[in-house]
Amino acid sequence: DDDFVLHYQPVVELETGMIVGVEALVRWQHATRGPLRPSTFIPLAEETGRIVEIGRWVLAEACRHAARWRAELPGAEELRVSVNVSPRQIRRPGLLEDVRSALDESGLVPAALELEITESVVARRRDEMTSILNSVAALGVRLALDDFSTGYSSLSLLQDLPVQVLKIDRSFVSGLGTGPERVAFVRAIVDLAATLGLTVVA
């Protein structure tokens, strides 16, 4: 019923204060209940498989918006858009075609699209996921490892996956300032990313 809408969270570069990207976040604008957060409907969509259709729509819509902003807004020529990919989307054979179709139809250059994948999902089906994600990366699309540092195989995953971005889990960032161990932990991740030539998003 066209009830889904996308909200966009800005990604800000700390050194310059410039918005360098946005993360697409889906919301359900329910006719009677008003706006619903993802936690209300995403788990059920994942369980039933409808998340594939939702994810395909989010991908296409986010690419379309980003392409328009890059073309029309001053200073947005290099803007990137990040889209979360669900476990079911990654496992199905059509992910590569969905990405290619969204890029072709929107005219968005592949380097402007960033797909976010959750570390724990990839770790459980490592060989299969690595093959799929390598194919997506071959298009020129960027990959981000989401919830980094919450799983048990983070470092070995970085050796196998074509990842350009690490997203530090919110639980670690929100604890900054509460004790030196939190700062040390986040600094260790930042230093690791710098050594590997990766971007960090917190």
Tab-separated table of C-alpha atoms in Angstrom:
chain	number	residue	atom	x	y	z
A	1	ASP	CA	0.000	0.000	0.000
A	2	ASP	CA	3.030	2.323	-0.349
A	3	ASP	CA	3.148	2.747	3.442
A	4	PHE	CA	6.930	2.404	3.696
A	5	VAL	CA	9.091	5.529	3.752
A	6	LEU	CA	12.817	6.066	4.047
A	7	HIS	CA	14.457	8.329	6.598
A	8	TYR	CA	18.110	9.229	6.231
A	9	GLN	CA	20.671	9.515	9.010
A	10	PRO	CA	23.646	11.695	8.066
A	11	VAL	CA	27.212	10.410	8.184
A	12	VAL	CA	29.445	13.309	9.209
A	13	GLU	CA	33.194	13.540	8.727
A	14	LEU	CA	34.541	14.713	12.078
A	15	GLU	CA	37.534	16.606	10.700
A	16	THR	CA	35.481	18.859	8.425
A	17	GLY	CA	31.943	18.646	9.810
A	18	MET	CA	30.713	17.870	6.290
A	19	ILE	CA	27.979	15.361	5.546
A	20	VAL	CA	29.684	12.750	3.370
A	21	GLY	CA	26.921	10.180	3.302
A	22	VAL	CA	23.552	9.061	4.589
A	23	GLU	CA	22.200	5.785	5.907
A	24	ALA	CA	18.771	4.744	4.650
A	25	LEU	CA	16.397	3.689	7.432
A	26	VAL	CA	12.995	2.206	6.599
A	27	ARG	CA	9.880	3.193	8.513
A	28	TRP	CA	6.290	2.025	8.171
A	29	GLN	CA	3.822	4.930	7.999
A	30	HIS	CA	0.860	2.876	9.186
A	31	ALA	CA	-2.589	4.170	8.237
A	32	THR	CA	-4.022	3.859	11.771
A	33	ARG	CA	-1.058	3.323	14.099
A	34	GLY	CA	1.148	6.061	12.698
A	35	PRO	CA	4.900	5.675	12.153
A	36	LEU	CA	6.264	2.266	13.202
A	37	ARG	CA	9.914	1.666	14.042
A	38	PRO	CA	11.753	-1.221	12.336
A	39	SER	CA	11.793	-3.292	15.536
A	40	THR	CA	7.996	-3.504	15.221
A	41	PHE	CA	7.932	-5.194	11.820
A	42	ILE	CA	11.424	-6.168	10.584
A	43	PRO	CA	11.743	-9.361	12.704
A	44	LEU	CA	8.428	-10.661	11.351
A	45	ALA	CA	9.371	-9.654	7.814
A	46	GLU	CA	12.651	-11.528	8.226
A	47	GLU	CA	10.885	-14.618	9.585
A	48	THR	CA	8.305	-14.746	6.787
A	49	GLY	CA	10.683	-13.864	3.964
A	50	ARG	CA	8.922	-10.609	3.065
A	51	ILE	CA	12.128	-8.814	4.037
A	52	VAL	CA	13.469	-9.640	0.570
A	53	GLU	CA	10.768	-7.530	-1.090
A	54	ILE	CA	11.177	-4.759	1.461
A	55	GLY	CA	14.947	-4.816	1.074
A	56	ARG	CA	14.704	-4.665	-2.713
A	57	TRP	CA	12.417	-1.638	-2.450
A	58	VAL	CA	14.693	0.110	0.066
A	59	LEU	CA	17.713	-0.475	-2.158
A	60	ALA	CA	16.020	0.901	-5.275
A	61	GLU	CA	14.509	3.885	-3.472
A	62	ALA	CA	17.744	4.820	-1.690
A	63	CYS	CA	19.718	4.670	-4.946
A	64	ARG	CA	17.119	6.824	-6.687
A	65	HIS	CA	17.198	9.471	-3.948
A	66	ALA	CA	20.999	9.506	-3.760
A	67	ALA	CA	21.361	9.870	-7.521
A	68	ARG	CA	18.987	12.840	-7.511
A	69	TRP	CA	20.728	14.537	-4.577
A	70	ARG	CA	24.165	14.093	-6.171
A	71	ALA	CA	22.879	15.659	-9.383
A	72	GLU	CA	20.844	18.506	-7.904
A	73	LEU	CA	22.251	19.562	-4.518
A	74	PRO	CA	25.349	21.783	-4.327
A	75	GLY	CA	28.128	20.003	-2.435
A	76	ALA	CA	26.449	16.588	-2.678
A	77	GLU	CA	28.319	15.431	-5.775
A	78	GLU	CA	30.263	12.812	-3.771
A	79	LEU	CA	27.474	11.824	-1.368
A	80	ARG	CA	27.240	8.107	-0.556
A	81	VAL	CA	24.197	6.180	0.584
A	82	SER	CA	24.347	3.192	2.940
A	83	VAL	CA	21.735	0.449	2.838
A	84	ASN	CA	21.370	-2.393	5.332
A	85	VAL	CA	21.173	-5.851	3.782
A	86	SER	CA	19.267	-8.521	5.682
A	87	PRO	CA	20.503	-12.095	6.172
A	88	ARG	CA	17.820	-13.423	3.820
A	89	GLN	CA	18.822	-10.968	1.104
A	90	ILE	CA	22.438	-12.058	1.281
A	91	ARG	CA	21.564	-15.746	1.173
A	92	ARG	CA	19.299	-15.558	-1.869
A	93	PRO	CA	20.832	-15.805	-5.365
A	94	GLY	CA	19.213	-12.578	-6.590
A	95	LEU	CA	21.127	-10.067	-4.477
A	96	LEU	CA	23.664	-9.294	-7.192
A	97	GLU	CA	20.921	-8.677	-9.747
A	98	ASP	CA	18.960	-6.523	-7.297
A	99	VAL	CA	22.013	-4.316	-6.732
A	100	ARG	CA	22.801	-4.094	-10.423
A	101	SER	CA	19.177	-3.246	-11.243
A	102	ALA	CA	18.956	-0.521	-8.573
A	103	LEU	CA	22.140	1.089	-9.877
A	104	ASP	CA	21.119	0.880	-13.535
A	105	GLU	CA	17.610	2.230	-13.008
A	106	SER	CA	18.726	5.110	-10.779
A	107	GLY	CA	21.909	5.995	-12.639
A	108	LEU	CA	23.840	5.986	-9.354
A	109	VAL	CA	27.517	5.179	-9.726
A	110	PRO	CA	28.449	1.980	-7.842
A	111	ALA	CA	31.038	3.717	-5.646
A	112	ALA	CA	28.251	5.867	-4.171
A	113	LEU	CA	26.441	2.824	-2.791
A	114	GLU	CA	27.488	1.155	0.437
A	115	LEU	CA	25.915	-2.088	1.621
A	116	GLU	CA	25.972	-2.768	5.360
A	117	ILE	CA	26.262	-6.383	6.443
A	118	THR	CA	26.140	-7.629	10.008
A	119	GLU	CA	29.275	-9.342	11.257
A	120	SER	CA	27.472	-12.197	13.019
A	121	VAL	CA	25.470	-13.120	9.903
A	122	VAL	CA	28.557	-13.410	7.738
A	123	ALA	CA	30.453	-15.380	10.380
A	124	ARG	CA	27.806	-18.119	10.492
A	125	ARG	CA	27.945	-18.887	6.753
A	126	ARG	CA	31.369	-17.607	5.951
A	127	ASP	CA	32.326	-19.329	2.685
A	128	GLU	CA	28.961	-18.751	1.055
A	129	MET	CA	28.798	-15.116	2.150
A	130	THR	CA	32.351	-14.378	1.058
A	131	SER	CA	31.613	-15.558	-2.474
A	132	ILE	CA	28.420	-13.501	-2.745
A	133	LEU	CA	29.968	-10.354	-1.291
A	134	ASN	CA	33.013	-10.619	-3.545
A	135	SER	CA	30.647	-10.610	-6.526
A	136	VAL	CA	28.865	-7.511	-5.236
A	137	ALA	CA	32.157	-5.739	-4.528
A	138	ALA	CA	33.281	-6.507	-8.081
A	139	LEU	CA	30.565	-4.117	-9.268
A	140	GLY	CA	32.388	-1.306	-7.464
A	141	VAL	CA	29.958	-1.152	-4.527
A	142	ARG	CA	31.427	-0.460	-1.088
A	143	LEU	CA	30.869	-2.904	1.780
A	144	ALA	CA	30.600	-2.018	5.462
A	145	LEU	CA	30.866	-4.490	8.339
A	146	ASP	CA	28.134	-3.458	10.756
A	147	ASP	CA	28.128	-4.051	14.534
A	148	PHE	CA	31.877	-4.592	14.379
A	149	SER	CA	33.435	-5.927	17.603
A	150	THR	CA	30.288	-7.694	18.802
A	151	GLY	CA	31.115	-11.041	17.136
A	152	TYR	CA	33.801	-13.596	17.790
A	153	SER	CA	35.609	-13.686	14.453
A	154	SER	CA	36.058	-10.036	13.538
A	155	LEU	CA	39.755	-10.083	12.737
A	156	SER	CA	39.686	-13.189	10.574
A	157	LEU	CA	36.655	-11.860	8.704
A	158	LEU	CA	38.604	-8.764	7.734
A	159	GLN	CA	41.125	-10.961	5.953
A	160	ASP	CA	38.490	-12.648	3.783
A	161	LEU	CA	35.871	-10.007	3.033
A	162	PRO	CA	36.218	-7.098	0.570
A	163	VAL	CA	35.248	-4.597	3.284
A	164	GLN	CA	36.070	-0.876	3.114
A	165	VAL	CA	34.217	0.338	6.211
A	166	LEU	CA	33.979	-0.748	9.860
A	167	LYS	CA	31.002	0.399	11.894
A	168	ILE	CA	31.712	0.361	15.615
A	169	ASP	CA	28.742	-0.922	17.562
A	170	ARG	CA	26.676	1.704	19.368
A	171	SER	CA	27.190	-0.030	22.727
A	172	PHE	CA	30.889	0.837	22.673
A	173	VAL	CA	30.494	4.395	21.432
A	174	SER	CA	27.767	5.289	23.924
A	175	GLY	CA	30.090	4.252	26.748
A	176	LEU	CA	32.845	6.697	25.820
A	177	GLY	CA	33.646	9.009	28.693
A	178	THR	CA	32.600	6.517	31.342
A	179	GLY	CA	36.047	5.005	31.818
A	180	PRO	CA	39.489	4.680	30.232
A	181	GLU	CA	38.885	1.094	29.106
A	182	ARG	CA	36.110	2.222	26.752
A	183	VAL	CA	38.364	4.811	25.150
A	184	ALA	CA	41.166	2.277	24.806
A	185	PHE	CA	38.872	-0.239	23.139
A	186	VAL	CA	37.537	2.215	20.558
A	187	ARG	CA	41.026	3.562	19.926
A	188	ALA	CA	42.244	0.018	19.255
A	189	ILE	CA	39.551	-0.445	16.598
A	190	VAL	CA	40.364	2.902	14.993
A	191	ASP	CA	44.069	2.066	14.926
A	192	LEU	CA	43.353	-1.353	13.417
A	193	ALA	CA	41.207	0.197	10.713
A	194	ALA	CA	43.888	2.771	9.925
A	195	THR	CA	46.487	0.032	9.559
A	196	LEU	CA	44.229	-1.853	7.143
A	197	GLY	CA	43.247	1.278	5.209
A	198	LEU	CA	39.602	1.102	6.285
A	199	THR	CA	37.159	3.874	7.103
A	200	VAL	CA	35.534	3.879	10.559
A	201	VAL	CA	31.951	4.916	11.237
A	202	ALA	CA	30.784	5.215	14.831
